[in-house]
GROMACS .gro file of C-alpha atoms in nm:
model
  397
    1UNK     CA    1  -3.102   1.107   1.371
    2UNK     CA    2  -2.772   0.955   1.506
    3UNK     CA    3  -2.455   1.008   1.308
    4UNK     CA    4  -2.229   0.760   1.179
    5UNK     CA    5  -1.895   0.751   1.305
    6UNK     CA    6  -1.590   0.852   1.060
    7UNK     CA    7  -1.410   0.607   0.935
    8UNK     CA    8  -1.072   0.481   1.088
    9UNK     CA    9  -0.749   0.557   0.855
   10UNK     CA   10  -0.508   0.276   0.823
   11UNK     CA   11  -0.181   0.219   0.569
   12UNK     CA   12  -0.008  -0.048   0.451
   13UNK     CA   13  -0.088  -0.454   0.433
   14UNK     CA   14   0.088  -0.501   0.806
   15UNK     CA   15  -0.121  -0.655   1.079
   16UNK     CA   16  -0.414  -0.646   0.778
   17UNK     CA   17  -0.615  -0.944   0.936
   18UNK     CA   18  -0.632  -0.801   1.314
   19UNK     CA   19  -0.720  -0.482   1.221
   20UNK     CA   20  -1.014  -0.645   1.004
   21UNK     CA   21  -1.116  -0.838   1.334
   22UNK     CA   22  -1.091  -0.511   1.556
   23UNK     CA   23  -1.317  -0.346   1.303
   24UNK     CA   24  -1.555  -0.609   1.302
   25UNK     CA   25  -1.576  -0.661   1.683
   26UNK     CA   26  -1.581  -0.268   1.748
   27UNK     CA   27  -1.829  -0.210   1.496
   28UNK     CA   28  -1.648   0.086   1.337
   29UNK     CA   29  -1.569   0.132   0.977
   30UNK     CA   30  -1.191   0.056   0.869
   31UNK     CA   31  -1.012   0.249   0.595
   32UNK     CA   32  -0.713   0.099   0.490
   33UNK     CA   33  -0.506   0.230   0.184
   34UNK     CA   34  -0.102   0.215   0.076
   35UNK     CA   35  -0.147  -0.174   0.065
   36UNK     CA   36   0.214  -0.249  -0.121
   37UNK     CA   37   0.192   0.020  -0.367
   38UNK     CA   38   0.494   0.024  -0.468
   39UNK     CA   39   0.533  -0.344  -0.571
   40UNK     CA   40   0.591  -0.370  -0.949
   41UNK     CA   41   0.432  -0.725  -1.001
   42UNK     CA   42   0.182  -0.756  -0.748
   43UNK     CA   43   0.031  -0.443  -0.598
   44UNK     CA   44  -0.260  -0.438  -0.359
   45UNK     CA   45  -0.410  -0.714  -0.193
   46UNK     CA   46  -0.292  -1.076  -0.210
   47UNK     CA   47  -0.452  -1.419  -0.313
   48UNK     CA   48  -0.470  -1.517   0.108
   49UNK     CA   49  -0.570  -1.124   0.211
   50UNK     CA   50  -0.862  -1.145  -0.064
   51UNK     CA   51  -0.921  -1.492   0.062
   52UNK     CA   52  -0.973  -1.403   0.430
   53UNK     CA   53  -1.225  -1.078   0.341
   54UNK     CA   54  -1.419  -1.377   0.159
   55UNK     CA   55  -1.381  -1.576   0.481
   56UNK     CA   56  -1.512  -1.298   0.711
   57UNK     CA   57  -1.830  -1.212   0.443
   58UNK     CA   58  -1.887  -1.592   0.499
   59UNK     CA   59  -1.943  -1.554   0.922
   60UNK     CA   60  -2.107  -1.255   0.921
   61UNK     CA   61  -2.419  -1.046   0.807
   62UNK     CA   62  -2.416  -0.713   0.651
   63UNK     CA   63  -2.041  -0.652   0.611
   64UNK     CA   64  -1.968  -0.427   0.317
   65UNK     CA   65  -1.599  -0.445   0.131
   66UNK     CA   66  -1.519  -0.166  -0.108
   67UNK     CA   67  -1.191  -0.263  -0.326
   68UNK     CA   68  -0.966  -0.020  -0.518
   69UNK     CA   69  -0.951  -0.061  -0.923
   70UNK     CA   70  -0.605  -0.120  -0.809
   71UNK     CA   71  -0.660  -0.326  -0.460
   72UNK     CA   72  -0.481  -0.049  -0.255
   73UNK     CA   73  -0.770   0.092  -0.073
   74UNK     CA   74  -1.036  -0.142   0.099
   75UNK     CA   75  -1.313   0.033   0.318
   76UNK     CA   76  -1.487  -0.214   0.532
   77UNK     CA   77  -1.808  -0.196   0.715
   78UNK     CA   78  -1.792  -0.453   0.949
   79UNK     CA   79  -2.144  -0.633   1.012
   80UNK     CA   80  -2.281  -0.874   1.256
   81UNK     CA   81  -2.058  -1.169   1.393
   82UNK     CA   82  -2.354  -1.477   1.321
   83UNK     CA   83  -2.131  -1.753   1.271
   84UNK     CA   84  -2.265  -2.081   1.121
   85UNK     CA   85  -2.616  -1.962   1.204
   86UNK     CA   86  -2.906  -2.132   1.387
   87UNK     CA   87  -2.949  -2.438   1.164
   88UNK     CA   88  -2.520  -2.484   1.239
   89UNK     CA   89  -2.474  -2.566   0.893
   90UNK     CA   90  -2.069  -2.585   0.849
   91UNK     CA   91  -1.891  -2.321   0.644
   92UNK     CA   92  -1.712  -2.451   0.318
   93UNK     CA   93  -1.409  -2.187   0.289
   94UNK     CA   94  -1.178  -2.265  -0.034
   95UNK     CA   95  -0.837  -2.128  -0.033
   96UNK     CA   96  -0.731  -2.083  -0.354
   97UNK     CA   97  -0.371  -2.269  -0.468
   98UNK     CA   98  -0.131  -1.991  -0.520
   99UNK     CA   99  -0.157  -1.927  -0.129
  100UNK     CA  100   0.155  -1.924   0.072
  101UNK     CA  101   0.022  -1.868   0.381
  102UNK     CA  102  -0.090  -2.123   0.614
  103UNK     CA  103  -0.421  -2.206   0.750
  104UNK     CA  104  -0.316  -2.043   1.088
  105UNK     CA  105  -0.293  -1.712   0.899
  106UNK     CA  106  -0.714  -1.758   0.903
  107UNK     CA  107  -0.752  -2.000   1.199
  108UNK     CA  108  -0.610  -1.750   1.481
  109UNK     CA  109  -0.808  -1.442   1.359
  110UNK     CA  110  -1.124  -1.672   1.306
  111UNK     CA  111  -1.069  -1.823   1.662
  112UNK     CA  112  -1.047  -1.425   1.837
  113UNK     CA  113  -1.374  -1.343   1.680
  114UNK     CA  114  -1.571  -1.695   1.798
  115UNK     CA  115  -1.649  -1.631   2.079
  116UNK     CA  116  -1.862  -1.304   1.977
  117UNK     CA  117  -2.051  -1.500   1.757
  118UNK     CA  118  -2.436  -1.532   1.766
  119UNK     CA  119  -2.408  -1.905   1.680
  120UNK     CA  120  -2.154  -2.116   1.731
  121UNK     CA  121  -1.863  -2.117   1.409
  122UNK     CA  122  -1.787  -2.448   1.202
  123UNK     CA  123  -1.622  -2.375   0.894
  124UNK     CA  124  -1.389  -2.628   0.685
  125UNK     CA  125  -1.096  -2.519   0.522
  126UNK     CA  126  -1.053  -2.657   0.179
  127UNK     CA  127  -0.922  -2.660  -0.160
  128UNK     CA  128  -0.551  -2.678  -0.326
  129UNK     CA  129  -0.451  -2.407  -0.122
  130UNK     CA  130  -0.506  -2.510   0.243
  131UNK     CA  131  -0.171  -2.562   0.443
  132UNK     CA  132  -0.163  -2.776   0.747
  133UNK     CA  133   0.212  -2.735   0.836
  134UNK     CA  134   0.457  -2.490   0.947
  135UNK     CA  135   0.545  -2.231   0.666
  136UNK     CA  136   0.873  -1.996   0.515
  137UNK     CA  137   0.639  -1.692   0.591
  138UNK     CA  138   0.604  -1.740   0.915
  139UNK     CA  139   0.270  -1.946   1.009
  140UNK     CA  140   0.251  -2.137   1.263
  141UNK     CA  141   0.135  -2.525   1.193
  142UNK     CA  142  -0.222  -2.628   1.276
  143UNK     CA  143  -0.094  -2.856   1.546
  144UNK     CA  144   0.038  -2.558   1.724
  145UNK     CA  145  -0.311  -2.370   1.748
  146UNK     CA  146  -0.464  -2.656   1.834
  147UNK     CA  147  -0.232  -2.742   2.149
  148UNK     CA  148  -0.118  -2.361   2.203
  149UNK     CA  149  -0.345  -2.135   2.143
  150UNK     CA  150  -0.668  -2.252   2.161
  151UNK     CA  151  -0.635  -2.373   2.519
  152UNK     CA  152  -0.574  -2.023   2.641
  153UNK     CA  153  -0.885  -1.942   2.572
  154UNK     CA  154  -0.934  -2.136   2.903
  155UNK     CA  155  -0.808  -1.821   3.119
  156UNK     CA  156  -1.092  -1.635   2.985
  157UNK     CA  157  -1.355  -1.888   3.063
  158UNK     CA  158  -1.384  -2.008   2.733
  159UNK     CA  159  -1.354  -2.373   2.743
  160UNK     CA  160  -1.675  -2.573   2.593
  161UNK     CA  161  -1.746  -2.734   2.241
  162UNK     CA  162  -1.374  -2.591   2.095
  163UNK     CA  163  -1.255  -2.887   1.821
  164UNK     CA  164  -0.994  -2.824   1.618
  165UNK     CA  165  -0.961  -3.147   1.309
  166UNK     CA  166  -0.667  -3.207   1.083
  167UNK     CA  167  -0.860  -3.419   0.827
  168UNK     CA  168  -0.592  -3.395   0.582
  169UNK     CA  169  -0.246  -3.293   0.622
  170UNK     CA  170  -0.015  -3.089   0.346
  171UNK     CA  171   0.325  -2.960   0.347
  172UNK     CA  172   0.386  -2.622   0.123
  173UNK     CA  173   0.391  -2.699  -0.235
  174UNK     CA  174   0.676  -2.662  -0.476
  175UNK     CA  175   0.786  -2.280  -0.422
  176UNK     CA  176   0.589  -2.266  -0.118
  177UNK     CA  177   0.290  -2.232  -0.252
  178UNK     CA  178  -0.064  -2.473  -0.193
  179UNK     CA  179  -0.112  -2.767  -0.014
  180UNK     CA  180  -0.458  -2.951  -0.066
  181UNK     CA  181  -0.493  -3.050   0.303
  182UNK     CA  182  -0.843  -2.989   0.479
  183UNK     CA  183  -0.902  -2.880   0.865
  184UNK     CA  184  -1.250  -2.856   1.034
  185UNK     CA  185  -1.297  -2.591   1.290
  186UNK     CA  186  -1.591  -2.642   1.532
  187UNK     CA  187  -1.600  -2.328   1.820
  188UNK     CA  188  -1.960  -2.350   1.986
  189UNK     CA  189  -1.867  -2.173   2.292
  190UNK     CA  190  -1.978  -1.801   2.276
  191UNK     CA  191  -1.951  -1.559   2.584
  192UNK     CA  192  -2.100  -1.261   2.686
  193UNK     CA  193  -1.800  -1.091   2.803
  194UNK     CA  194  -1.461  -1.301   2.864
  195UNK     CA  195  -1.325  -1.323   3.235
  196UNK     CA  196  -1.083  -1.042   3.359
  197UNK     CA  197  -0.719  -1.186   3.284
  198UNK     CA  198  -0.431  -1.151   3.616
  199UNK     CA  199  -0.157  -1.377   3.477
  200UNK     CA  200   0.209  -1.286   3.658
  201UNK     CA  201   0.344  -1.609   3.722
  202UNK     CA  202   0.512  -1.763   3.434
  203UNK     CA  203   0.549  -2.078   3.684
  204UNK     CA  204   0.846  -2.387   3.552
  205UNK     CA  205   0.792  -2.600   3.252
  206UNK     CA  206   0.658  -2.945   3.305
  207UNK     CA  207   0.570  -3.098   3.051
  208UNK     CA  208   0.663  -3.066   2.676
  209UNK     CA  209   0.424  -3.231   2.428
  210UNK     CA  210   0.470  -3.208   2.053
  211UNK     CA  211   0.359  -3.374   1.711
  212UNK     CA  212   0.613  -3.523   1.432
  213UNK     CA  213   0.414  -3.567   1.099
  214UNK     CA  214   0.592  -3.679   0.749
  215UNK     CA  215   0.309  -3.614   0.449
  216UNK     CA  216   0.377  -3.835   0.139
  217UNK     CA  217   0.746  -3.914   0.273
  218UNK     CA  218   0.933  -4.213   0.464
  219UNK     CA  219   0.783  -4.297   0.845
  220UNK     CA  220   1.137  -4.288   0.948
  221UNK     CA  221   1.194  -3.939   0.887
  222UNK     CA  222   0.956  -3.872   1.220
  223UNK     CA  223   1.132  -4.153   1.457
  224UNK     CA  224   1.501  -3.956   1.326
  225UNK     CA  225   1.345  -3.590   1.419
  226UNK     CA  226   1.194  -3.703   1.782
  227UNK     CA  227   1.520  -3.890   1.867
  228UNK     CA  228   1.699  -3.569   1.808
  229UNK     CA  229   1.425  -3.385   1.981
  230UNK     CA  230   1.422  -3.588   2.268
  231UNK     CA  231   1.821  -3.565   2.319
  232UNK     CA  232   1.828  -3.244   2.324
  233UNK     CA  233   1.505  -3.133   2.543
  234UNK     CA  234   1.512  -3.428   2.799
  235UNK     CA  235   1.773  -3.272   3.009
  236UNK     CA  236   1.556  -2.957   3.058
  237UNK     CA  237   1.248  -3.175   3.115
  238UNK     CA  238   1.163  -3.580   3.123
  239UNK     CA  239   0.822  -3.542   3.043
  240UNK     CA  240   0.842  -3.523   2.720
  241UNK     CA  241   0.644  -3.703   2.458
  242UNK     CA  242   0.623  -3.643   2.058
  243UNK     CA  243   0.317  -3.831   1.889
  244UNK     CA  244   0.377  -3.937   1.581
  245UNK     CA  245   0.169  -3.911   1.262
  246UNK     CA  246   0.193  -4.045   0.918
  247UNK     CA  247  -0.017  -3.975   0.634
  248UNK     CA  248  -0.015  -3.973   0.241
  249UNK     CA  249   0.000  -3.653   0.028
  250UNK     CA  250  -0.292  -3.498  -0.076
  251UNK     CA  251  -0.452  -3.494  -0.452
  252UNK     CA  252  -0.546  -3.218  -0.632
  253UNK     CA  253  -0.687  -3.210  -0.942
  254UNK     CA  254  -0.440  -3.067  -1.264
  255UNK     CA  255  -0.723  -3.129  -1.550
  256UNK     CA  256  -0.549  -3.175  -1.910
  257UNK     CA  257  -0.626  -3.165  -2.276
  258UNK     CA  258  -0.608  -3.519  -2.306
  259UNK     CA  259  -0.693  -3.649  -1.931
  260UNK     CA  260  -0.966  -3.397  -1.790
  261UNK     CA  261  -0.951  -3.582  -1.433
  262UNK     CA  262  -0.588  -3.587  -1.425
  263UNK     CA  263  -0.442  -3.547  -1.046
  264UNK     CA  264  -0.129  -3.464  -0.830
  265UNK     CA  265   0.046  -3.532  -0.535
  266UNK     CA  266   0.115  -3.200  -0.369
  267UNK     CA  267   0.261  -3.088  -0.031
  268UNK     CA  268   0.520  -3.328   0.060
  269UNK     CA  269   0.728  -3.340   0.353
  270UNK     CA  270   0.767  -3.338   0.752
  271UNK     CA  271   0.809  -3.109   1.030
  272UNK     CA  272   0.782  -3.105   1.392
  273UNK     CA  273   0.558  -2.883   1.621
  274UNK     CA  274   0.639  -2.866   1.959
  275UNK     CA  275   0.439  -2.677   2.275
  276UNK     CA  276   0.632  -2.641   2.703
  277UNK     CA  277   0.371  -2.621   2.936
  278UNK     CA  278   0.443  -2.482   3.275
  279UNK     CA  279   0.308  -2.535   3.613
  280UNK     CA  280   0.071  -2.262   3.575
  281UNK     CA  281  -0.062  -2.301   3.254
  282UNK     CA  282   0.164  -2.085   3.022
  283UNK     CA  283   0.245  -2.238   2.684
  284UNK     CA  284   0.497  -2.162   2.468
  285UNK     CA  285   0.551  -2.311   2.134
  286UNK     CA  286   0.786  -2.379   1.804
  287UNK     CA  287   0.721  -2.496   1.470
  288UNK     CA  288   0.999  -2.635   1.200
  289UNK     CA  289   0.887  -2.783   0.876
  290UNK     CA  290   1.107  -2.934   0.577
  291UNK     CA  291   1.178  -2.663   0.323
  292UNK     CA  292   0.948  -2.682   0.015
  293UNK     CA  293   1.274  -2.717  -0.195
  294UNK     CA  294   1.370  -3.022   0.024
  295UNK     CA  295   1.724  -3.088   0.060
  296UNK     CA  296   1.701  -3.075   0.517
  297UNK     CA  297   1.791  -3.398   0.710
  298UNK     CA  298   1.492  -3.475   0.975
  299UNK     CA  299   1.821  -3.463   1.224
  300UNK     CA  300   1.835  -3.077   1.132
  301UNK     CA  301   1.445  -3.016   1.165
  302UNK     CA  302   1.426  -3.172   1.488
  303UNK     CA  303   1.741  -3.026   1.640
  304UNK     CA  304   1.627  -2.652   1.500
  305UNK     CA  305   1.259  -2.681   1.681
  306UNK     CA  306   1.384  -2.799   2.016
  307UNK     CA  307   1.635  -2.509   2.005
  308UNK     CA  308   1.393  -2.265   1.905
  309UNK     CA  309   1.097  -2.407   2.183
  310UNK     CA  310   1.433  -2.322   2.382
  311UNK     CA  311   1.488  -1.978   2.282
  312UNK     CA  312   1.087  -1.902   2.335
  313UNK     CA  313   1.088  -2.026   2.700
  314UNK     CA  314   1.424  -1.825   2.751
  315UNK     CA  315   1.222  -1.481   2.638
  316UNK     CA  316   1.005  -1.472   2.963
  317UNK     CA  317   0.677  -1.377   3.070
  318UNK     CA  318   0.348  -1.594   3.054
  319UNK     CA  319   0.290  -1.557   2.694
  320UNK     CA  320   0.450  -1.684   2.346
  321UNK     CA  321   0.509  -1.438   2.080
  322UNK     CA  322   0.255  -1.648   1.856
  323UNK     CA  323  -0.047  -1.598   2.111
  324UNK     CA  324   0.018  -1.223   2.169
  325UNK     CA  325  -0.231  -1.086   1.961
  326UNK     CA  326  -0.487  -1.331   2.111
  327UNK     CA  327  -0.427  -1.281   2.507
  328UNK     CA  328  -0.440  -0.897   2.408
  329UNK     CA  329  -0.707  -0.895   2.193
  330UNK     CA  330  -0.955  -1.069   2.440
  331UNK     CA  331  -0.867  -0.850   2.728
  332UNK     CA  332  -0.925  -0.548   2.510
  333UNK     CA  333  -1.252  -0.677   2.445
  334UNK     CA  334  -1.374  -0.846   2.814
  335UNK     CA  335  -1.539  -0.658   3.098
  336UNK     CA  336  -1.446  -0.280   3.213
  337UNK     CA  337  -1.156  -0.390   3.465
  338UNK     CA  338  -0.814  -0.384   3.459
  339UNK     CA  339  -0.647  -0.730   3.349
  340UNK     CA  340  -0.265  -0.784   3.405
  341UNK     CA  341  -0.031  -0.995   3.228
  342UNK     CA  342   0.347  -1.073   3.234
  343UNK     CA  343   0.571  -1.070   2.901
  344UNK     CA  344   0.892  -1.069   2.805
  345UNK     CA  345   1.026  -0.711   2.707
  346UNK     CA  346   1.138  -0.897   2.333
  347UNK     CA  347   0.788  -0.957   2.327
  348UNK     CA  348   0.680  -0.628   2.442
  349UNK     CA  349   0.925  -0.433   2.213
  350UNK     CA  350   0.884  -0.648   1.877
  351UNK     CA  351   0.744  -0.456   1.572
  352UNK     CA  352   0.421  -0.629   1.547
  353UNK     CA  353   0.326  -0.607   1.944
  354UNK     CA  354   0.397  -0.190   1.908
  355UNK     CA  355   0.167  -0.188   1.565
  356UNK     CA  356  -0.069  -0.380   1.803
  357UNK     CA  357  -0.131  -0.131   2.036
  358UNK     CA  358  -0.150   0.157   1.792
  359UNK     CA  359  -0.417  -0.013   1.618
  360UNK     CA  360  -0.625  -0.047   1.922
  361UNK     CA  361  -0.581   0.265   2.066
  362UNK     CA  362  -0.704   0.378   1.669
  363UNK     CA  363  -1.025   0.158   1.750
  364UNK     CA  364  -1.105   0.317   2.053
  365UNK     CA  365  -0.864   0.108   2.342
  366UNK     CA  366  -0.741   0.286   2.607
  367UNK     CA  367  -0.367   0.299   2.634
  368UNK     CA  368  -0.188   0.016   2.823
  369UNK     CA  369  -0.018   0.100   3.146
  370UNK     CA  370   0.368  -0.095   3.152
  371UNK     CA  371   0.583  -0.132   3.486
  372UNK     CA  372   0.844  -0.374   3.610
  373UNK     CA  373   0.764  -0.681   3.707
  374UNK     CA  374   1.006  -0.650   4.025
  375UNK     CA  375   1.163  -0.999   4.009
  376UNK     CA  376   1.451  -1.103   3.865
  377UNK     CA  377   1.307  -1.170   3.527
  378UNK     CA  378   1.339  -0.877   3.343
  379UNK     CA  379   0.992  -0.884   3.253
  380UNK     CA  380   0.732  -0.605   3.205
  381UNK     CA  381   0.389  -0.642   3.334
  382UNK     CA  382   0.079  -0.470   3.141
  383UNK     CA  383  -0.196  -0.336   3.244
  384UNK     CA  384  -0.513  -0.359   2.996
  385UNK     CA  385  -0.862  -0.213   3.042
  386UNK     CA  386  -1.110  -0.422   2.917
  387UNK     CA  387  -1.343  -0.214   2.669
  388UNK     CA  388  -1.631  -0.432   2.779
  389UNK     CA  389  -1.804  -0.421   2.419
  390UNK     CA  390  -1.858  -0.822   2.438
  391UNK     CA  391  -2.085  -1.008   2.237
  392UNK     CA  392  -2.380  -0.797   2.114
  393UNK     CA  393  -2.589  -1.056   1.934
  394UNK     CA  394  -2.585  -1.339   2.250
  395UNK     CA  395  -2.906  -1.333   2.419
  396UNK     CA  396  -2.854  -1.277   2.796
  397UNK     CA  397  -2.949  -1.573   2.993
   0.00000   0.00000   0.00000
């Protein structure tokens, strides 16, 4: 009788929802404990970490969560990735409304493990908590995965049935929390193993492409931010074009003694997401939204994200910080060859990319190999070795 594997010993809340999709893909058994236990008020896991578990229970078969009394231990057995199963039925997720994270906190993770699936993924993010827009912690807006990320997935040969809907969009809510927006993802294509990755020419930008939305506020406030925008990046590039998208603010229901079906506007406000696409098919994007306090001229928002879609071409290589994780993760996962990719050494020394690749190497990666890129770029190039693992429920054709 075969022997389980031990368990793999994590601490702390960092990098929480790759190291759940590592597990899951790897099949091996994650143990992660210290999550924030020193915080006075809220120790253990939060509203959106608790929220993604339920998310990942919801696309797959036979996963196991053990919880802490206190929430700072989880174990997790990690079971089969079936998506939406055979019938293709579409995945209700709620997020609940004291969320501050956006919905790119679950959409990127959820988007790495798709094409593993044994059925193609369509899940629908709902409920008062769902955030379509840039947010103070960090997330990237939904626009941004849709036009940034989720092309990439091109390089591997992942290309077919990958939809991406904003059905409703939200700001952050007052203290950044909730939103009551809704987003549909629909990823039917699902690989056996993804292509071997060589990507070391970073190439010129071409084009820039980018979407102004204003939730709930003035259509003005998006012609003032893409003016700015357009003064300021037109000089580096012509081609540039900013669609522009106006919508009211969502409803959510606030039930009261006296009026049970009493509702609220929620999530007001604009911001600007912006992706530079080279001649090679590198993209690099930025994302400014209006503070959930308010108080920010569109002039400011607008002249902020051109500047920082600036500052993310200036770092180098053929990747984005934002779509790190993703490029890594799928040439960790694709066939048993070496794949090569160019990145800035910013990108490369940032605290998240080294807790990357201690986390892999924890799940059984081999090491990567860095050198030089030789030019005058400054750039490292890395060598990954795929682990060829793949997807173990597709039928082979």
């Amino acid at each position: 009788m075969a022997t389980s594997q031990p368990p793999i010993r994590l601490t702390s809340h960092k990098n929480f929802v790759h190291r759940l999709v590592f597990s899951t893909l790897t099949g091996r058994t994650a143990h992660i404990s210290q999550i924030r236990p020193s915080s006075p008020t809220n120790p253990g896991l939060a509203p959106h970490e608790i929220s993604f578990l339920r998310l990942l229970e919801a696309v797959t078969n036979g996963s196991q969560m053990e919880i802490s009394y206190t929430g700072t231990i989880l174990v997790y057995k990690p079971g089969l990735i079936t998506g939406s199963g055979t019938g293709g039925t579409v995945i209700r997720h709620e997020i609940p409304a004291g969320c501050t994270r956006g919905v790119s906190y679950f959409l990127i993770p959820l988007c790495l493990m798709a094409p593993f699936s044994k059925a193609p993924i369509k899940v629908l993010f709902t409920g008062p908590g769902v955030i379509t827009s840039s947010t103070p912690t960090g997330d990237m807006s939904v626009d941004s995965v849709r036009t940034a990320i989720l092309p990439l997935f091109n390089q591997f040969g992942i290309f077919n049935n990958i939809e991406l809907r904003v059905l409703r969009r939200s700001n952050p809510g007052p203290n950044g929390r909730g939103g009551g927006g809704e987003v549909q993802l629909v990823f039917g294509h699902q690989v056996r193993l993804p292509k071997t990755l060589h990507l070391m020419n970073a190439g010129r930008i071409k084009k820039v492409r980018g979407v102004a939305y204003a939730v709930g506020v003035s259509a003005s406030n998006n012609s003032r931010m893409i003016d700015v925008t357009r003064g300021i990046l037109n000089p580096l590039v012509p081609d540039t074009y900013i669609f522009s998208d106006v919508s009211s603010a969502p409803l959510i229901p606030t039930p009261e003694r006296n009026n049970p079906s009493a509702k609220k506007k929620i999530g007001l406000g604009f911001g600007l997401s912006l992706v530079a696409e080279s001649s090679t098919g590198c993209l690099f994007s930025a994302d400014v939204a209006s503070p959930p306090s308010g108080g920010q001229p569109p002039e400011d928002i607008g002249k902020q994200c051109a500047y920082q879609l600036l500052e993310e071409i200036s770092k180098g290589g053929c990747v984005a910080p934002a779509a790190f994780s993703t490029m890594i993760g799928l040439m960790t996962m694709g066939s048993e060859d070496v794949g090569r990719i160019q990145v800035g050494r910013d990108i490369i020394g940032d605290e998240s990319s080294i807790q990357l690749a201690r986390d892999l190497s924890k799940f059984g990666a081999p090491g990567w190999g860095l050198r030089d890129a030789g030019d005058d770029s400054n750039d490292v190039i890395i060598s990954v070795v795929g682990r060829g693992i793949g997807n173990v429920g597709r039928k082979v054709a």
